[in-house]
């Protein structure tokens, strides 16, 4: 913390901010206890001096590998360093020998390959960049060189990357101490690494903060022989979250193995009578069934393969998944009121089916299974009484059976893995890797969170002791006095939680032993017992909750399920039922109890058993040299490149890093090598840097000159108490301020004289330029006047010439226009006269032709009428001759006489016939020529008619159309034809 006297205007500081946790700024005004700060975000705020921390102006932009090298060891300094390193993908940082690992939420394979492991082989911590391989190598070297067992404690909240860090540590230890497999059998380290998928399948689940959260603590002991080779291993587990089997909150999931089994191959699903996970009560309490990027069917096959690797036979695998399926079917058994008072029975056929299936999978009697769920046997001194239980109690009995079966199954898997890997009783040393759940604080905190936080309190005490021990070793190494430094730990909280007989766990066990105890009576007992305890408090608006002030913050616990979850006993009916199973695997999970053990009424609780396991773990850790890795989750979105300050700070507090800083601040938090110290603060005493003093003497003289008290001079470093670094920086800022003032004064004098000289030279140059400019202006005006006269002359001439040209062109245009108009009018009249003549000629020709055609038509009509009249006259004569028969008879007689007369004239006729034929030939020739003449005349007439028609068409628009009626004299044609035939 910074004292007010050390804060001056211009100092760079950190101030608290509710959104960004800490923001930096510059002091602009100091007013008593109030300090006005101009923040880099643009805001100006006023803060108390006690809430302001100094900022190192010489902080490197890429941060430092080891945060103990920071000039100021406080929350904002740590946060700034982690953020700067995270931005450049440096996810590991030391705090002394403690490694802080920030989860990048993306793959960085180049950090974990064999080449990287080879680089860290034999390298001391701090020689290379921070890395889990460096921690693992340090533990391995200490074990080999000093013969002391080592332990590496990996902690952090869910999703921080504990499991991955543990895998990296085991990979490196296997790389350093591994040996080849013998007789085709996998090596110990390979079996340890490949046991992870099995334990993750049955012990990991999706939580709000992580898709693959370990719901149990795991301590892996890797045993080494005298040559430093791995000779055996063992896996210890702690506090499996059994309640998750029956109770799942949305959007979390149950253990992975349930979903894997539902996505198994069809033959396995049919064998175990499974189906969609949405149909099972233990799985459908949450609406999350699938994980992004995870194929449950592939994970099932991978888990089967991992079981083969760790030595679980095929029959045992079938038995394991049969038990898992039986638990799912058991959860679907619902109860309703039976015929008896306060009795229960399966609700319907569906519940009966699942009960039958569970009995088949457990290979036990169905009726016995139903009785074990719906009845209780009370053994008294004289008799045995069978009692019915109500449906609610039957459901609780069902859940208790499911939880104990799953817990026994998980323990069997761990023992099987340990037996398969094999332990070395002759091993010299071991390296233990502890993957333990981090501090938890949710909206609802139950018994699991209570036990987890108890574990973290214990481990935090162990961690504080280790940090204090490292501080002592550092002080002893530098030969400085540290005897007055007080060590404060969290023993008061541990006493509150686990002290006998007055601790919370003891009171919880006491409440569990009384049948009529409820969570409310238990809470009232806590309120009465710890009402004056500074670490215990009661929330104002709750009747059964209680709050504990842990090292990482206050946590409020809900006691509703504390009593149920703390009870650790097997119902006698369940024990008898499953131990009598015909399946050797199921009966092996529930071995028969010894007679005296079964009759013993000694109470057993989860809390007590967990305390024993925790004590055994701490004893193991105390017998080893510890190393620490604190895993940090940068954001709750589980995405890369997002750094949430408040979230990081909370995890640093939960991980004990702030406690380690508090312990360091209790001693000498700031440590600078002599060279660094003189380089930074040498300006406070320049006379000690003239080379006549060594580094130790120079540092002492410098500190004496500034009158600083309480510091220590070690062998290689200067050790400063909390706040002294800020005081030295304050003195340094004052010296720099005074030096800056002197430099500013000299520079201002130099700049003032230089400015005056420049101004004088500028004035002379300006005067010369002005005079020259005036002369040039006068000469220019004279030139402009002469030029303007000449321009006026030429302009007037130009304008006059343009006016004359315009007038002349206008006259010519008018004349040409008038003449053109007269010529056009004359041409127009000529065209009109010619058109009139053409029209008149055409009309006259048309009228003349029309008159001719009319006369011709009338002549033809007259001829036709006359010929018709002559024909009719001849017809009448013929008709008259026919009527005169008598005349014809006389003619006949006369002709007969003439025949005789003509007979002698026949010869004469023959002689004349040749003459007649000759005459007829000549007549035909004449007629033929006459016909040709007529045809020729017809063609000419037709041609003339066509031409007339074309002419008529031209005048058709003005003259009426006259239709020509052709006239053909059929009578003349017939007469000529008859005469021609008569001549023939």
XYZ file of C-alpha atoms in Angstrom, residues 469-909:
441
model
C 9.509 -22.191 4.323
C 10.758 -20.999 0.929
C 10.863 -17.446 2.296
C 12.913 -18.674 5.229
C 15.283 -20.523 2.915
C 15.732 -17.388 0.800
C 16.467 -15.271 3.875
C 18.853 -17.880 5.292
C 20.628 -18.151 1.942
C 21.119 -14.378 1.890
C 22.066 -14.372 5.603
C 19.542 -11.807 6.753
C 17.588 -11.668 10.008
C 13.978 -12.914 9.664
C 13.196 -14.066 13.206
C 10.671 -11.271 13.849
C 8.496 -12.102 10.815
C 5.158 -13.466 12.017
C 3.477 -16.335 10.149
C -0.317 -16.192 10.089
C -2.213 -19.176 8.709
C -5.819 -20.359 8.459
C -5.850 -22.694 11.450
C -8.882 -20.925 12.938
C -10.983 -21.842 9.886
C -9.795 -25.464 10.041
C -10.728 -25.610 13.713
C -14.160 -24.262 12.851
C -14.642 -26.938 10.191
C -13.119 -30.099 11.638
C -12.144 -29.686 15.264
C -13.400 -32.315 17.657
C -15.751 -32.200 19.401
C -16.955 -28.720 18.513
C -16.371 -28.427 14.750
C -19.029 -28.287 12.046
C -18.296 -31.836 10.840
C -18.537 -33.159 14.413
C -21.896 -31.414 14.883
C -23.062 -32.778 11.523
C -22.142 -36.354 12.537
C -23.934 -35.824 15.809
C -27.067 -34.629 14.019
C -26.952 -37.605 11.620
C -27.001 -40.057 14.552
C -30.346 -38.723 15.815
C -33.306 -39.915 13.680
C -35.413 -36.843 14.362
C -32.745 -34.344 13.379
C -33.420 -32.115 10.391
C -31.356 -29.620 8.534
C -33.110 -26.816 10.429
C -32.195 -28.240 13.850
C -28.642 -28.736 12.573
C -28.502 -25.108 11.400
C -29.843 -23.852 14.743
C -27.156 -25.871 16.500
C -24.509 -24.196 14.347
C -25.941 -20.732 15.064
C -25.832 -21.333 18.804
C -22.353 -22.844 18.805
C -20.548 -20.392 16.530
C -22.497 -17.170 17.050
C -19.338 -15.411 18.285
C -16.908 -16.933 15.805
C -15.386 -14.306 13.505
C -15.277 -16.719 10.551
C -18.911 -17.854 10.900
C -22.051 -15.833 10.192
C -25.761 -16.306 9.541
C -27.395 -14.756 6.448
C -30.148 -12.331 7.358
C -32.893 -13.722 5.117
C -32.332 -17.425 5.647
C -33.331 -19.836 8.413
C -30.979 -22.713 7.630
C -28.017 -21.313 5.652
C -24.659 -20.379 7.098
C -21.675 -18.435 5.761
C -17.994 -19.203 6.314
C -15.251 -16.688 5.669
C -12.697 -18.798 3.777
C -9.253 -17.617 2.730
C -10.640 -17.110 -0.810
C -13.809 -15.283 0.256
C -17.187 -15.783 1.891
C -19.233 -18.852 0.895
C -22.858 -19.404 1.897
C -23.877 -23.058 2.322
C -27.417 -24.474 2.122
C -27.933 -27.202 4.727
C -31.021 -28.846 3.166
C -29.155 -31.983 1.990
C -26.224 -31.954 4.410
C -27.599 -34.751 6.585
C -28.583 -37.056 3.714
C -25.300 -36.609 1.889
C -23.210 -37.123 5.019
C -24.691 -40.545 5.838
C -22.366 -43.288 4.669
C -24.016 -46.619 5.263
C -25.376 -49.413 3.154
C -28.992 -50.434 3.741
C -28.908 -53.984 5.040
C -31.541 -55.081 2.517
C -29.481 -53.641 -0.352
C -26.343 -55.321 0.965
C -28.070 -58.690 1.295
C -29.762 -58.400 -2.109
C -26.661 -57.555 -4.159
C -24.246 -59.806 -2.276
C -26.590 -62.678 -3.197
C -26.509 -61.777 -6.909
C -25.718 -64.613 -9.283
C -23.335 -62.228 -11.073
C -19.929 -62.586 -9.474
C -19.028 -59.017 -10.413
C -22.066 -57.502 -8.655
C -21.687 -59.702 -5.597
C -17.992 -58.766 -5.523
C -18.971 -55.100 -5.192
C -20.927 -55.975 -2.030
C -18.935 -58.608 -0.160
C -20.674 -60.103 2.892
C -19.975 -58.172 6.066
C -18.446 -59.840 9.100
C -21.012 -60.832 11.692
C -19.704 -58.502 14.332
C -19.434 -55.722 11.763
C -23.017 -56.214 10.630
C -24.247 -56.090 14.195
C -22.145 -53.072 15.064
C -24.119 -49.878 15.394
C -21.144 -47.575 15.061
C -22.081 -44.583 12.913
C -20.124 -43.871 9.719
C -20.248 -40.616 7.760
C -18.904 -39.231 4.544
C -17.393 -36.291 6.430
C -15.480 -38.494 8.837
C -14.260 -40.795 6.072
C -13.264 -37.812 3.980
C -11.313 -36.331 6.905
C -9.408 -39.590 7.212
C -8.600 -39.638 3.493
C -7.600 -35.979 3.619
C -5.390 -36.563 6.629
C -3.706 -39.490 4.873
C -3.171 -37.296 1.815
C -1.638 -34.505 3.877
C 0.623 -36.973 5.644
C 1.784 -38.198 2.251
C 2.329 -34.627 1.075
C 4.153 -33.724 4.270
C 6.538 -36.601 3.674
C 7.377 -35.215 0.238
C 8.876 -32.044 -1.125
C 5.925 -30.122 -2.656
C 5.779 -28.249 -5.946
C 2.792 -26.173 -6.964
C 0.982 -25.462 -10.222
C -1.962 -23.074 -10.053
C -4.263 -23.353 -13.100
C -6.299 -20.279 -14.009
C -9.315 -19.985 -16.331
C -9.175 -16.579 -18.093
C -12.893 -16.417 -18.912
C -16.158 -18.288 -18.348
C -16.941 -18.464 -22.082
C -14.150 -21.052 -22.559
C -12.876 -19.101 -25.587
C -9.344 -17.967 -26.485
C -7.991 -14.398 -26.375
C -10.452 -13.243 -23.665
C -8.939 -12.083 -20.352
C -11.443 -11.204 -17.608
C -9.685 -9.312 -14.828
C -12.204 -9.909 -12.029
C -12.417 -13.612 -12.852
C -8.602 -13.955 -12.812
C -8.277 -12.136 -9.493
C -10.892 -14.344 -7.856
C -9.051 -17.467 -9.020
C -5.709 -16.094 -7.819
C -7.292 -15.591 -4.414
C -8.839 -19.076 -4.483
C -5.540 -20.588 -5.611
C -3.711 -19.046 -2.694
C -1.465 -16.879 -4.841
C -2.624 -13.771 -2.985
C -1.952 -15.560 0.284
C 1.571 -16.305 -0.913
C 1.982 -12.619 -1.738
C 0.625 -11.688 1.683
C 3.218 -13.960 3.281
C 5.926 -12.425 1.100
C 4.721 -8.931 2.006
C 4.971 -9.839 5.686
C 8.729 -10.123 5.120
C 10.629 -8.531 2.260
C 8.467 -8.627 -0.861
C 10.829 -6.520 -2.984
C 14.201 -8.036 -3.795
C 16.658 -6.422 -6.163
C 20.125 -7.524 -7.085
C 22.799 -4.965 -6.305
C 23.352 -4.185 -9.951
C 19.635 -3.666 -10.682
C 19.188 -1.628 -7.520
C 22.062 0.734 -8.331
C 20.996 1.026 -11.957
C 17.521 2.111 -10.902
C 18.216 4.252 -7.843
C 21.814 5.421 -8.469
C 20.595 8.934 -9.252
C 19.630 9.343 -5.564
C 23.371 9.343 -4.651
C 25.513 9.933 -7.738
C 28.688 10.213 -5.641
C 28.567 6.490 -4.737
C 28.766 5.524 -8.415
C 32.228 6.976 -9.033
C 33.762 3.484 -8.911
C 35.544 3.795 -5.560
C 32.979 1.665 -3.673
C 31.895 -1.924 -4.169
C 28.227 -2.772 -4.819
C 27.343 -3.663 -1.189
C 28.891 -0.482 0.223
C 27.323 1.626 -2.513
C 23.854 0.205 -1.767
C 24.267 0.803 1.984
C 25.423 4.387 1.441
C 22.560 5.058 -0.932
C 19.939 3.694 1.501
C 21.495 5.645 4.409
C 21.439 8.817 2.354
C 17.674 8.541 1.761
C 17.227 7.667 5.467
C 15.344 4.387 4.803
C 14.786 2.056 7.782
C 13.966 -1.652 8.049
C 15.715 -2.884 4.918
C 18.176 -5.777 4.795
C 21.341 -6.219 2.757
C 21.896 -9.820 1.723
C 24.775 -11.496 -0.008
C 23.526 -10.793 -3.530
C 20.340 -8.759 -3.106
C 18.791 -5.792 -1.380
C 15.653 -6.763 0.572
C 13.022 -4.043 1.019
C 9.931 -4.074 3.211
C 6.455 -3.474 1.821
C 6.055 0.131 0.714
C 9.767 0.946 0.690
C 9.989 0.461 -3.056
C 7.301 3.109 -3.425
C 9.234 5.461 -1.107
C 12.402 5.010 -3.148
C 10.441 5.575 -6.336
C 9.014 8.727 -4.738
C 12.509 10.008 -3.965
C 13.611 9.021 -7.438
C 10.638 10.880 -8.925
C 11.581 14.008 -6.895
C 15.197 13.864 -8.080
C 14.049 13.288 -11.617
C 11.612 16.199 -11.231
C 14.352 18.569 -10.001
C 16.681 17.406 -12.731
C 13.942 17.858 -15.237
C 13.378 21.436 -13.984
C 17.084 22.315 -14.419
C 17.122 20.750 -17.840
C 13.928 22.555 -18.760
C 15.345 25.929 -17.561
C 18.534 25.538 -19.605
C 16.668 24.306 -22.622
C 14.154 27.145 -22.373
C 17.011 29.741 -22.204
C 18.677 28.204 -25.206
C 15.421 28.037 -27.089
C 14.549 31.691 -26.116
C 17.883 33.131 -27.407
C 17.694 30.983 -30.495
C 14.177 32.260 -31.077
C 15.264 35.939 -30.637
C 18.081 35.584 -33.183
C 15.759 33.937 -35.589
C 13.187 36.716 -35.075
C 15.791 39.500 -35.749
C 17.038 37.836 -38.905
C 13.489 37.295 -39.941
C 12.641 41.024 -39.401
C 15.570 42.171 -41.598
C 14.634 39.751 -44.287
C 10.998 40.830 -44.085
C 11.951 44.562 -44.433
C 14.115 43.870 -47.502
C 11.411 41.797 -48.991
C 8.782 44.492 -48.317
C 10.842 47.280 -49.977
C 11.528 45.152 -52.989
C 7.893 44.266 -53.119
C 6.856 47.992 -53.063
C 9.251 48.836 -55.944
C 8.041 45.881 -57.905
C 4.441 46.952 -57.319
C 5.189 50.534 -58.567
C 6.957 49.268 -61.711
C 4.184 46.811 -62.257
C 1.535 49.551 -62.033
C 3.380 51.621 -64.687
C 3.579 48.636 -66.977
C -0.070 47.918 -66.372
C -1.042 51.543 -67.280
C 0.848 51.446 -70.614
C -0.459 48.048 -71.362
C -4.011 49.132 -70.574
C -3.813 52.031 -73.110
C -2.559 49.701 -75.821
C -5.161 47.134 -74.887
C -7.911 49.813 -75.069
C -6.800 50.863 -78.575
C -6.780 47.357 -79.873
C -10.048 46.568 -78.121
C -11.837 49.556 -79.674
C -10.469 48.645 -83.106
C -11.503 45.090 -82.636
C -14.968 46.063 -81.493
C -15.509 48.449 -84.451
C -14.328 45.869 -86.967
C -16.581 43.277 -85.387
C -19.575 45.668 -85.564
C -18.954 46.367 -89.283
C -18.531 42.690 -90.054
C -21.718 41.870 -88.220
C -23.666 44.601 -90.084
C -22.300 43.539 -93.494
C -22.989 39.864 -92.889
C -26.518 40.771 -91.743
C -27.249 42.727 -94.968
C -25.916 39.932 -97.161
C -27.979 37.438 -95.217
C -31.141 39.528 -95.692
C -30.548 39.933 -99.438
C -29.827 36.299 -100.032
C -32.887 35.398 -98.002
C -35.200 37.740 -100.017
C -33.839 36.527 -103.343
C -34.157 32.911 -102.329
C -37.734 33.499 -101.228
C -38.656 35.109 -104.594
C -37.040 32.260 -106.547
C -38.836 29.725 -104.446
C -42.187 31.454 -105.012
C -41.610 31.541 -108.797
C -40.627 27.891 -108.841
C -43.698 27.087 -106.840
C -45.963 28.859 -109.376
C -44.324 27.008 -112.294
C -44.859 23.686 -110.549
C -48.507 24.547 -109.903
C -49.096 25.584 -113.585
C -47.492 22.395 -114.944
C -49.499 20.246 -112.547
C -52.747 21.960 -113.678
C -51.925 21.294 -117.346
C -51.225 17.636 -116.645
C -54.457 17.312 -114.695
C -56.461 19.006 -117.505
C -54.937 16.774 -120.205
C -55.687 13.692 -118.214
C -59.280 14.788 -117.539
C -59.901 15.629 -121.223
C -58.459 12.326 -122.370
C -60.577 10.523 -119.820
C -63.779 12.288 -120.919
C -63.062 11.662 -124.634
C -62.389 8.007 -124.073
C -65.449 7.714 -121.892
C -67.543 9.181 -124.723
C -65.967 6.793 -127.245
C -66.655 3.767 -125.052
C -70.257 4.802 -124.631
C -70.747 5.126 -128.430
C -69.045 1.811 -129.039
C -71.219 0.119 -126.437
C -74.339 1.585 -128.010
C -73.277 0.379 -131.502
C -72.617 -3.104 -130.263
C -75.993 -3.129 -128.501
C -77.713 -1.962 -131.648
C -76.021 -4.621 -133.781
C -76.989 -7.321 -131.323
C -80.580 -6.178 -131.277
C -80.779 -6.104 -135.070
C -79.246 -9.520 -135.546
C -81.571 -10.941 -132.936
C -84.481 -9.494 -134.827
C -83.272 -11.052 -138.141
C -82.751 -14.417 -136.403
C -86.241 -14.352 -134.952
C -87.631 -13.600 -138.433
C -85.822 -16.573 -139.971
C -87.042 -18.753 -137.110
C -90.603 -17.838 -137.859
C -90.100 -18.671 -141.520
C -88.674 -22.089 -140.633
C -91.557 -22.764 -138.339
C -93.955 -21.768 -141.174
C -92.226 -24.110 -143.688
C -92.469 -27.036 -141.350
C -96.147 -26.614 -141.157
C -96.571 -26.969 -144.922
C -96.359 -30.825 -145.230
C -98.098 -30.984 -148.430
C -95.651 -28.745 -150.044
C -92.995 -31.036 -148.828
C -94.652 -34.099 -150.424
C -94.794 -32.357 -153.701
C -91.242 -31.433 -153.328
C -90.513 -35.051 -152.701
C -92.091 -36.130 -155.863
C -90.325 -33.494 -157.699
C -87.098 -34.577 -156.157
C -87.649 -38.159 -157.214
C -87.967 -36.934 -160.686
C -84.927 -34.893 -160.206
C -83.026 -37.993 -158.944
C -83.447 -39.543 -162.249
C -82.476 -36.359 -163.745
C -79.507 -36.034 -161.568
C -78.269 -39.568 -162.136
C -77.110 -38.737 -165.591
C -75.704 -35.590 -164.222
C -73.646 -37.529 -161.614
C -70.816 -37.920 -163.913
C -70.871 -34.267 -164.491
C -70.908 -33.598 -160.770
